[in-house]
Short mmCIF file of C-alpha atoms in Angstrom, two decimals:
data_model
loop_
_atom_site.label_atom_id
_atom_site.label_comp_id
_atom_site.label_asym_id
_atom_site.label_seq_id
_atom_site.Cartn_x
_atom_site.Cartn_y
_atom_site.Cartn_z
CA UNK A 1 44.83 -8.16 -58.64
CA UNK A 2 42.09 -8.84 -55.59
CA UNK A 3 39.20 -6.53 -55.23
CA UNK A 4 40.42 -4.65 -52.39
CA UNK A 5 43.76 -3.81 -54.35
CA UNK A 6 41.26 -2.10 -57.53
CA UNK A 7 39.14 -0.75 -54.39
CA UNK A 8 42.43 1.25 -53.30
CA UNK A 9 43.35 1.62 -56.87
CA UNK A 10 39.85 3.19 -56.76
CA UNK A 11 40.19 5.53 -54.19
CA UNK A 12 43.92 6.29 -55.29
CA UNK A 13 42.46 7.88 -58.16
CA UNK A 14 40.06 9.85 -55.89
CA UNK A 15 42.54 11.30 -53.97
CA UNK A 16 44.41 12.16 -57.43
CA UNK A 17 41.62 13.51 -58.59
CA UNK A 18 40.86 16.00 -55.62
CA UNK A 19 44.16 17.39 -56.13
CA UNK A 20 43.94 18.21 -59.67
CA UNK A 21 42.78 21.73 -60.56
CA UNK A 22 39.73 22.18 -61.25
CA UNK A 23 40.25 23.11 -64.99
CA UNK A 24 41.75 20.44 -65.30
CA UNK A 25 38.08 17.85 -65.42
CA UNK A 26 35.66 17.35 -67.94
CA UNK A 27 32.80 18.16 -65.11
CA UNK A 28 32.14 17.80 -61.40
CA UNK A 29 30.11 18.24 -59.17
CA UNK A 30 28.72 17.46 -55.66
CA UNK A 31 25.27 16.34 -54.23
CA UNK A 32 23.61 15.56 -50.77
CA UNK A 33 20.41 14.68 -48.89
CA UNK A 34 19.32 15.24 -45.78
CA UNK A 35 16.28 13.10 -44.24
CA UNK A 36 15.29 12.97 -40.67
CA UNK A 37 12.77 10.31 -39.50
CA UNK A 38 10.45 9.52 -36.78
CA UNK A 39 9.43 5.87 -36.44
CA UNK A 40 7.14 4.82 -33.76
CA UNK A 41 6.61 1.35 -33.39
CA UNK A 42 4.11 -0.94 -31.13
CA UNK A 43 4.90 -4.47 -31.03
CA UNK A 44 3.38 -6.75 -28.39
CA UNK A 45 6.00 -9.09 -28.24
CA UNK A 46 7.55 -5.88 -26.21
CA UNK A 47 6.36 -4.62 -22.85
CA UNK A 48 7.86 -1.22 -24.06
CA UNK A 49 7.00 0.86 -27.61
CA UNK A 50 9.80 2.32 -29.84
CA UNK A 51 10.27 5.79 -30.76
CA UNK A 52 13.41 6.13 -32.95
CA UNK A 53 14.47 9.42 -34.16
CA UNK A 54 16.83 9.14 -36.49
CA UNK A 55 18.97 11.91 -39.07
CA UNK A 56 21.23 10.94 -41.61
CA UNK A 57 23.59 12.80 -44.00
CA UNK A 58 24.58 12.13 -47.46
CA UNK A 59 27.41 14.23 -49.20
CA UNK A 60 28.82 12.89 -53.06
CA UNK A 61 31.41 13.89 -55.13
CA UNK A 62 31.61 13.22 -59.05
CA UNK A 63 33.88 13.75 -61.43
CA UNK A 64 34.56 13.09 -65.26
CA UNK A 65 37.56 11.93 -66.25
CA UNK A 66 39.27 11.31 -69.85
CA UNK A 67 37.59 8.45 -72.24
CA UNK A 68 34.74 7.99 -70.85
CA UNK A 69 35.95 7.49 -67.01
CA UNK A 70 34.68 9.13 -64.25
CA UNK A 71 34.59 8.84 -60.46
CA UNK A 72 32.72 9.48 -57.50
CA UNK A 73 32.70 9.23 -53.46
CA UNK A 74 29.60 9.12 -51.13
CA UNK A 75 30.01 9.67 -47.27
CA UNK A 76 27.09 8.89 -44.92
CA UNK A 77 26.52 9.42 -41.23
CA UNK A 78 23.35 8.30 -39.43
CA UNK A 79 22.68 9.93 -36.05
CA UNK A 80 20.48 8.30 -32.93
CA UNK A 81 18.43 11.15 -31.52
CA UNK A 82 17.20 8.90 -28.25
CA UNK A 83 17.63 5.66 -27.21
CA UNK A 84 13.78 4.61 -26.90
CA UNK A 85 14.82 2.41 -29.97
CA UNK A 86 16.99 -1.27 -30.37
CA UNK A 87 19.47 0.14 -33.82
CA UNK A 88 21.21 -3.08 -33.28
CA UNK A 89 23.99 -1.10 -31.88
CA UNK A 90 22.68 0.92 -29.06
CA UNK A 91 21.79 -1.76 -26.72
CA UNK A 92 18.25 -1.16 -25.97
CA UNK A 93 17.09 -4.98 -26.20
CA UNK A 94 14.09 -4.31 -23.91
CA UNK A 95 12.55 -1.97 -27.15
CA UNK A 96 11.48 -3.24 -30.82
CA UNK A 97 13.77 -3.46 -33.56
CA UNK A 98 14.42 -0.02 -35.53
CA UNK A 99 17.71 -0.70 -37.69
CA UNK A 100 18.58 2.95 -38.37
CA UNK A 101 21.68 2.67 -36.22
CA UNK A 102 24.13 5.21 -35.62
CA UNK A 103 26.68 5.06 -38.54
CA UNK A 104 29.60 6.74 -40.00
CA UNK A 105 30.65 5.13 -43.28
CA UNK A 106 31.76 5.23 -46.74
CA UNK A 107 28.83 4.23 -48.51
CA UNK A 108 29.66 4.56 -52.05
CA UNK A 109 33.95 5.10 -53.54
CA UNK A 110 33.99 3.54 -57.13
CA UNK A 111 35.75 4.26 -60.40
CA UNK A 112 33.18 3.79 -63.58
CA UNK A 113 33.52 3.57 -67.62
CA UNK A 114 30.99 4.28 -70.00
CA UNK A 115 31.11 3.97 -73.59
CA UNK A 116 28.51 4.58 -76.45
CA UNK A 117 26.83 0.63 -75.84
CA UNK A 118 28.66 -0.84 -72.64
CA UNK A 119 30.07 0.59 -69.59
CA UNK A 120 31.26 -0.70 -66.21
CA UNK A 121 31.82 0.07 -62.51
CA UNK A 122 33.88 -0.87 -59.86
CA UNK A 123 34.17 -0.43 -56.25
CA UNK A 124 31.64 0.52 -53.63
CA UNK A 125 28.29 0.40 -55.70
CA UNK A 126 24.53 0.82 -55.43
CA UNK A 127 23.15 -1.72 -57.14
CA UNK A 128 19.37 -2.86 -57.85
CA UNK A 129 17.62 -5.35 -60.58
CA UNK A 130 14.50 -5.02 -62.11
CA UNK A 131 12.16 -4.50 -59.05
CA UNK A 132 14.72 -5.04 -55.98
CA UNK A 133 12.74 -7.90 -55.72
CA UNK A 134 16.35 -9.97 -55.54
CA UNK A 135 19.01 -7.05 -55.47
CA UNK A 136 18.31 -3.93 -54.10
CA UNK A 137 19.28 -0.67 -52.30
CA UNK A 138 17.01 -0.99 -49.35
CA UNK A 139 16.84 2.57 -49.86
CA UNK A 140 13.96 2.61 -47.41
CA UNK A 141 16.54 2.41 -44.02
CA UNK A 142 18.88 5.14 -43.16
CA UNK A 143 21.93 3.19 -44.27
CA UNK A 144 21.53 1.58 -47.27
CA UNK A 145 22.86 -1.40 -48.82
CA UNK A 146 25.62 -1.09 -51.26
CA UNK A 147 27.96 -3.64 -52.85
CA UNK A 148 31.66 -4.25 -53.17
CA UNK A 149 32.54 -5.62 -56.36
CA UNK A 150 32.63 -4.62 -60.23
CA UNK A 151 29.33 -4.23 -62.28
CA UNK A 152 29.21 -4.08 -66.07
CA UNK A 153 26.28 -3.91 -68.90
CA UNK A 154 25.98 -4.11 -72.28
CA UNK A 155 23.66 -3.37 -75.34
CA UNK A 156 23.57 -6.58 -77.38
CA UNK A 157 21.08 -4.84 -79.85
CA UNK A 158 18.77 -2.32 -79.47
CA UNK A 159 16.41 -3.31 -76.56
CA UNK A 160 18.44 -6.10 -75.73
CA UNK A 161 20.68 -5.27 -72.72
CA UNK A 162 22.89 -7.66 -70.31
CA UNK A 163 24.21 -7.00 -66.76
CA UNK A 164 26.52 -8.68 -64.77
CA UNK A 165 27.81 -7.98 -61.67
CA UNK A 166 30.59 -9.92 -59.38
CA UNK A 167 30.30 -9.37 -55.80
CA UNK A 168 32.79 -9.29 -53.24
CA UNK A 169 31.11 -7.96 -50.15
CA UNK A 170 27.45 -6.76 -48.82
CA UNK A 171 27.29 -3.42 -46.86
CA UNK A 172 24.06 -4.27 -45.15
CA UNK A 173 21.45 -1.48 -43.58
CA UNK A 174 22.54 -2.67 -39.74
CA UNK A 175 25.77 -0.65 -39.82
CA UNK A 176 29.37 -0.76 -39.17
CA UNK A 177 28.57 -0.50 -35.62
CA UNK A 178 25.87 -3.40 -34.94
CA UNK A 179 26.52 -5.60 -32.47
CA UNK A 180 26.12 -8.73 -34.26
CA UNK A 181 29.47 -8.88 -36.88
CA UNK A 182 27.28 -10.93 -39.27
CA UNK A 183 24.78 -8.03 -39.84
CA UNK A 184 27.34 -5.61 -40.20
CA UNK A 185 28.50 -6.86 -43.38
CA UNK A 186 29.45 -10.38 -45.36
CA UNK A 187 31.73 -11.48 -47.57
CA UNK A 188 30.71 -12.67 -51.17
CA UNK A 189 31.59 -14.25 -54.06
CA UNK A 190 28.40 -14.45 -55.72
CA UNK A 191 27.80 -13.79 -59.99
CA UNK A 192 24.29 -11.94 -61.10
CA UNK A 193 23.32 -12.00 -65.18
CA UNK A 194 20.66 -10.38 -66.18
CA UNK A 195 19.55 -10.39 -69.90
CA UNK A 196 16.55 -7.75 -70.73
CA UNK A 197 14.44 -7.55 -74.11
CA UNK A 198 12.35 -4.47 -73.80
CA UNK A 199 9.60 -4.54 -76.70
CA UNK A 200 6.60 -2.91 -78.01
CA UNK A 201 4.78 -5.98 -75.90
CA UNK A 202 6.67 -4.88 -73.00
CA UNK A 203 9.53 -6.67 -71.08
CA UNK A 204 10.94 -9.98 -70.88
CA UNK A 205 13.75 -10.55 -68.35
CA UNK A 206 15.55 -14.02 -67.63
CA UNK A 207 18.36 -13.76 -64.91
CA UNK A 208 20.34 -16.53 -63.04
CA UNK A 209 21.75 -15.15 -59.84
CA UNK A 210 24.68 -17.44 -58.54
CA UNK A 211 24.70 -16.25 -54.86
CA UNK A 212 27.44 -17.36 -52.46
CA UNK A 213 27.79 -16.17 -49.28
CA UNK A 214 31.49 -17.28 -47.59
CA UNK A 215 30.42 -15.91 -43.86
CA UNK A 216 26.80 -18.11 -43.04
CA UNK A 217 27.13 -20.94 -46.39
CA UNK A 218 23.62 -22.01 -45.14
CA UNK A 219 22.44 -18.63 -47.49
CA UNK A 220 24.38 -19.57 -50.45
CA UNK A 221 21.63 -20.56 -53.32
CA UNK A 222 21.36 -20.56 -57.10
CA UNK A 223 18.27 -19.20 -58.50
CA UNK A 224 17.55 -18.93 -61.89
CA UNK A 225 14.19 -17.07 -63.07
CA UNK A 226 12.28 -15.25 -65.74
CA UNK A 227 10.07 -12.15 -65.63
CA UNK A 228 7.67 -10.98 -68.06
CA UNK A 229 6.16 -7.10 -67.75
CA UNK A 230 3.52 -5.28 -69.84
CA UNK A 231 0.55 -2.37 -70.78
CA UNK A 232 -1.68 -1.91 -73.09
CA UNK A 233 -4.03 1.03 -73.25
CA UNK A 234 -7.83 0.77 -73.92
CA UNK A 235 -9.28 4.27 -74.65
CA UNK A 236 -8.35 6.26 -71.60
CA UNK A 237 -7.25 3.30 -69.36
CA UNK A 238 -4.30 1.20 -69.37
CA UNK A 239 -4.09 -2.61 -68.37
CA UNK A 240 -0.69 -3.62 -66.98
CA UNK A 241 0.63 -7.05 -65.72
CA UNK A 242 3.57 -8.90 -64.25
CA UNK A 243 4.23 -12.55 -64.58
CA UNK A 244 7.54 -13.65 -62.99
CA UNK A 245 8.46 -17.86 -62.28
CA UNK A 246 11.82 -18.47 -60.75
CA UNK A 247 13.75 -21.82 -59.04
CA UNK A 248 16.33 -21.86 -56.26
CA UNK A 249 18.75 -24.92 -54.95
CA UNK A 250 21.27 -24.57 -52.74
CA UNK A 251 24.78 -23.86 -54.16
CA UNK A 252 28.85 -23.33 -53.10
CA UNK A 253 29.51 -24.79 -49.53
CA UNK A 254 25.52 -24.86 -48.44
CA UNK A 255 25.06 -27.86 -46.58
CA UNK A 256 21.40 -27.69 -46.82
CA UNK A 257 19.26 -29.16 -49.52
CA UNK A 258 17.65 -26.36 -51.58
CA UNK A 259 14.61 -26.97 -53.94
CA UNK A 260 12.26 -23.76 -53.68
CA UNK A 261 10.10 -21.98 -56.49
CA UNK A 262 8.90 -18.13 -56.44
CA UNK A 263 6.05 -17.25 -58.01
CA UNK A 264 4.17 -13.85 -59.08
CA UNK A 265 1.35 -13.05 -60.98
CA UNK A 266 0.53 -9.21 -60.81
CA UNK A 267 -2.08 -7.33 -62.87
CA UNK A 268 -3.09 -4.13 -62.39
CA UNK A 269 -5.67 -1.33 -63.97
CA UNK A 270 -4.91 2.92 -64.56
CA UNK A 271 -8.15 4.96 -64.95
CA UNK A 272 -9.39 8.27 -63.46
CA UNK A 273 -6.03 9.10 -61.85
CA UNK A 274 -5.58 5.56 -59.82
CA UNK A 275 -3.70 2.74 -59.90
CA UNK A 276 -5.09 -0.57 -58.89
CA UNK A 277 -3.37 -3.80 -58.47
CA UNK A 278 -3.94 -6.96 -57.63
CA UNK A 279 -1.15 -9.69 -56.53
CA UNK A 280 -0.38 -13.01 -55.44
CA UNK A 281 3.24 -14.11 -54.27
CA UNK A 282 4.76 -17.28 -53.71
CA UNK A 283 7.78 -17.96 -52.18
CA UNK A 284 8.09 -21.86 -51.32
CA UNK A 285 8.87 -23.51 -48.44
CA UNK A 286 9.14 -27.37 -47.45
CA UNK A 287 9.16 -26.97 -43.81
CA UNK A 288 13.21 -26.94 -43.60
CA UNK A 289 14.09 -24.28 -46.01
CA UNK A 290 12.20 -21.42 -48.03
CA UNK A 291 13.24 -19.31 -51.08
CA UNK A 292 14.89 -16.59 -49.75
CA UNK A 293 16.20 -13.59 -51.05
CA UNK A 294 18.95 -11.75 -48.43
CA UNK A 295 20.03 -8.92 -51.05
CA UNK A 296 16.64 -7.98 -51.90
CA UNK A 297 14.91 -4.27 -50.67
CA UNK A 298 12.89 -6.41 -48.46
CA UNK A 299 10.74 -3.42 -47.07
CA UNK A 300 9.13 -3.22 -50.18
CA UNK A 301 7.24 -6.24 -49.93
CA UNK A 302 4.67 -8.90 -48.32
CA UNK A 303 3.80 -5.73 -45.76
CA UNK A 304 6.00 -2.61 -44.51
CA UNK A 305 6.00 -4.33 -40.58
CA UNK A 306 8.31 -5.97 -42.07
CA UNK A 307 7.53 -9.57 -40.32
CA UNK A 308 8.79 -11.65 -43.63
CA UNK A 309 12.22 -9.95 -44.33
CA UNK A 310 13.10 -14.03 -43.67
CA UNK A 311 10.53 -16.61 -45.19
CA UNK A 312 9.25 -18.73 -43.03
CA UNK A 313 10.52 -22.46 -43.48
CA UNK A 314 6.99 -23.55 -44.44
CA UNK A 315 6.94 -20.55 -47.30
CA UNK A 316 4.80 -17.71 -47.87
CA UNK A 317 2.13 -16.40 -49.61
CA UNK A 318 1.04 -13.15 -49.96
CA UNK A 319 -2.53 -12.05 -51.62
CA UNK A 320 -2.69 -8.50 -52.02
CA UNK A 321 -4.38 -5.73 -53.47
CA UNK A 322 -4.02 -2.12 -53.55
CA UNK A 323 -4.62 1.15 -55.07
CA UNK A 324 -2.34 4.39 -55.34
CA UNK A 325 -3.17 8.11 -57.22
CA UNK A 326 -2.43 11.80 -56.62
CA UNK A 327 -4.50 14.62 -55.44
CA UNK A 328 -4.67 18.70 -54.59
CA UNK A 329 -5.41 21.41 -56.34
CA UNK A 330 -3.44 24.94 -57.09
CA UNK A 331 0.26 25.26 -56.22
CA UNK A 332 -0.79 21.50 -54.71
CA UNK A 333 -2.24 19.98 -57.93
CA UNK A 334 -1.54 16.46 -58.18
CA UNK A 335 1.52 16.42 -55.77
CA UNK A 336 0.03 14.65 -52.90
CA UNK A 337 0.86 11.05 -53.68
CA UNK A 338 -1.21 8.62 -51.39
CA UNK A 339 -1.30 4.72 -51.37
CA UNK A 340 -3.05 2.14 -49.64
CA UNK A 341 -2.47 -1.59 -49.75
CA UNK A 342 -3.84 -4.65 -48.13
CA UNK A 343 -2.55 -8.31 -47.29
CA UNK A 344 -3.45 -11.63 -46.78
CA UNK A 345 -0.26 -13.59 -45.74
CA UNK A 346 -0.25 -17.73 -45.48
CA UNK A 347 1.97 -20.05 -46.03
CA UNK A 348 2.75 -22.00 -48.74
CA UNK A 349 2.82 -25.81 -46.67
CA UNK A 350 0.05 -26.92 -44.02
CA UNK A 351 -2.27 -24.42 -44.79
CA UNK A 352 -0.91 -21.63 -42.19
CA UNK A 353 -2.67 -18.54 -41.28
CA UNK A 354 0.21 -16.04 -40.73
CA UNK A 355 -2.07 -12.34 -40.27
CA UNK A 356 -2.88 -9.85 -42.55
CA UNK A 357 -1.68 -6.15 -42.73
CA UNK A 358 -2.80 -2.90 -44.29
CA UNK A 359 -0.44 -0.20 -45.32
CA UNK A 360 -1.04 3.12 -45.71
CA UNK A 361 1.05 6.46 -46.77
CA UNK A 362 1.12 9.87 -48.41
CA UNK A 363 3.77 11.94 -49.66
CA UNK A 364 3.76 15.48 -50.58
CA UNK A 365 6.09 18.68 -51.14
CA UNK A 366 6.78 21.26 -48.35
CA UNK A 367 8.70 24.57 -49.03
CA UNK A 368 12.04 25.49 -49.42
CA UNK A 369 12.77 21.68 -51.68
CA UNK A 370 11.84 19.53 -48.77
CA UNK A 371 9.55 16.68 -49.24
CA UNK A 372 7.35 14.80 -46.29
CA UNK A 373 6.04 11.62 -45.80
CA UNK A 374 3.05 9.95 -43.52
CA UNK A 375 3.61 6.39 -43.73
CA UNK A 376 1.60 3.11 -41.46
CA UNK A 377 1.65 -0.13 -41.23
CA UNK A 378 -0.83 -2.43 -39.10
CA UNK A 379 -0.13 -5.68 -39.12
CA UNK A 380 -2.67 -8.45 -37.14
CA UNK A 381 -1.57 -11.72 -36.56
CA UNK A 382 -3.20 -15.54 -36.40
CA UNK A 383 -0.73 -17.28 -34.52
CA UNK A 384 2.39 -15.93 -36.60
CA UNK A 385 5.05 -13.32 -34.62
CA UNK A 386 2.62 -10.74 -32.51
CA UNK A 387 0.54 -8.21 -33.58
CA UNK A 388 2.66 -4.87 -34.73
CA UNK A 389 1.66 -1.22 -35.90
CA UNK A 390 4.32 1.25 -37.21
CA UNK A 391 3.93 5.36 -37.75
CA UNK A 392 6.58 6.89 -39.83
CA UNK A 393 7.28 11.10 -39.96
CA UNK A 394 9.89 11.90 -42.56
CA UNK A 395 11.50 14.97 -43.77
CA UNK A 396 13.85 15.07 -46.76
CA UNK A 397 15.78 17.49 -48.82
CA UNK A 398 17.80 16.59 -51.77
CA UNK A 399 20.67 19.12 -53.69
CA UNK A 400 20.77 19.88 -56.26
#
């Protein structure tokens, strides 16, 4: 049986489902989130600034089944309010790149088991590892990513747990509607494992992430890695660190030669309410290929302008520091998150300057359940893309 068959098989049971009484299931229930977002956006490579306005929609549906089963459907529509914005779909070439385009999509139909130590999911899936740092969400964008394929874990022993997912297809954050088919979706045949030993000396992960992609084979790699987190406490502070080594080559049908390490070295200090961290990453490059990771929540890192979501072919590293904590008082008291993060980006062959960036945001509750959000990004460059600064605005509600 093919994926799409158990995808219909999937939604079969939906439809079943939906039918049924309602006396008839263990539990149900429905959920959905609203978030509208303003995203301003001055790039000088552009004679013109963007100003995307963007709301999106998110309704799920849940239900329990017998044995363990359950099921669930997620809808998601993304509406353009303006065109003073390039989604990808719109057009509007002569503006910067926003990729919150117009959509109207399933974005999540799947059919799921869980038992007491191992469970297992199939169908249209969010799916993330460890820090999205390989496979994420990209929960960031209006339209996530989400995953075709069948997902599984187990508990070898207490905290010792394996994943593995199969993947059949990406869902990527361009939409349905983008005018380039390639960054609409592609097809996949790519295996993730992922074994986990959590510990009183923290966490120790090693994955190997066979990644083949069947519509551009010049992205299909094999990376194989190992991650090692941690904290100790020292009277009212607490030292933290991440240490993470990994190695791609190319793999499947890729006609390029692949030989590319990633490396991260993380520590960071809690005390008085902050967070500080300090970080280098290194993602190799030989001047005709880089490590690259294309399922990762690339947002998240080297920078929110998002200038790196593709390393350069001479690599990339990133020096960073930063420091997060909460504040208010009253009703307020220690709701108003705020961070602020700095970069030094370079690349990993000849000794390139690339820029630097600071980041900047604060979240914080607003009546009736809706959060906001003040986000920037400023990033300066020496001689790499052009110099970029981004505002966002968000508003966001969330039921139940």
């Amino acid at each position: 049986m093919t994926l799409k068959h158990c995808i219909h098989l999937s939604l079969g049971l939906l439809a079943l489902q939906a039918a049924a009484p309602a006396a008839a299931a263990e539990a149900d229930g429905w959920t959905a989130n609203l978030r509208y977002r303003h995203e301003a956006v001055d790039d000088e490579a552009f004679a013109r600034d963007a100003a995307a306005d963007t709301l999106r929609l998110r309704l799920g549906w849940s239900r329990a089944l017998a044995h363990g089963f359950s099921t669930g459907f997620e809808g998601e529509g993304v509406a353009e309010l303006g065109d003073r914005f390039n989604s990808g779909a719109n057009g509007e070439t002569a503006y910067p790149a926003v990729p919150d385009a117009r959509a109207l999509e399933i974005n999540q139909a799947w059919l799921r088991w869980r038992g007491e130590r191992a469970g297992g999911t199939l169908g249209r899936q969010r799916l993330a590892f460890d820090n999205h740092r390989f496979v994420g969400n990209v929960g960031w964008r209006q339209n996530e990513q989400t995953f075709d394929g069948l997902s599984a874990d187990a508990t070898l022993r207490d905290g010792l747990v394996l994943r593995y997912a199969w993947l059949d297809r990406v869902h990527r954050v361009f939409g349905d509607e983008a005018r380039d088919p390639l960054a609409r979706e592609r097809r996949l045949d790519s295996h993730l494992l992922n074994l986990a030993w959590q510990g009183a000396g923290g966490s120790l992960v090693g994955y190997g992430y066979w990644h083949e992609d069947q519509d551009v084979a010049a992205a299909s790699t094999r990376t194989l890695g190992l991650r090692w987190t941690g904290q100790r406490a020292f009277g009212q502070a607490g030292f933290g660190w991440t240490l993470e080594a990994a190695n791609q080559q190319d793999h499947a049908d890729n006609p390029n030669a692949t030989d590319a390490d990633y490396l991260l070295v993380e520590p960071s200090l809690s005390a008085r309410g902050l967070t500080w961290k300090l970080g280098w990453e290194q993602l190799g490059g030989d001047g005709r290929t880089a490590f690259q990771t294309p399922l990762a929540t690339l947002h998240a890192f080297n920078g929110w302008a998002d200038k790196f979501l593709v390393t350069p072919a001479n690599g990339l590293e990133d020096r960073y520091a930063s420091v997060s904590g909460k504040f208010g008082s009253g009703r307020l008291d220690d709701k108003l998150a705020w961070t602020l993060a700095w970069h030094d980006l370079q690349s990993d062959r000849g000794s390139l300057d690339y820029g630097h960036e600071w980041n900047a945001s604060l979240a914080f509750p607003l009546p009736a359940g809706f959060s906001g959000l003040v986000k920037l990004a400023d990033y300066r460059s020496d001689g790499f893309a052009r110099d970029t600064r981004k505002l966002w605005l968000q508003l966001e509600r969330t039921w139940p």
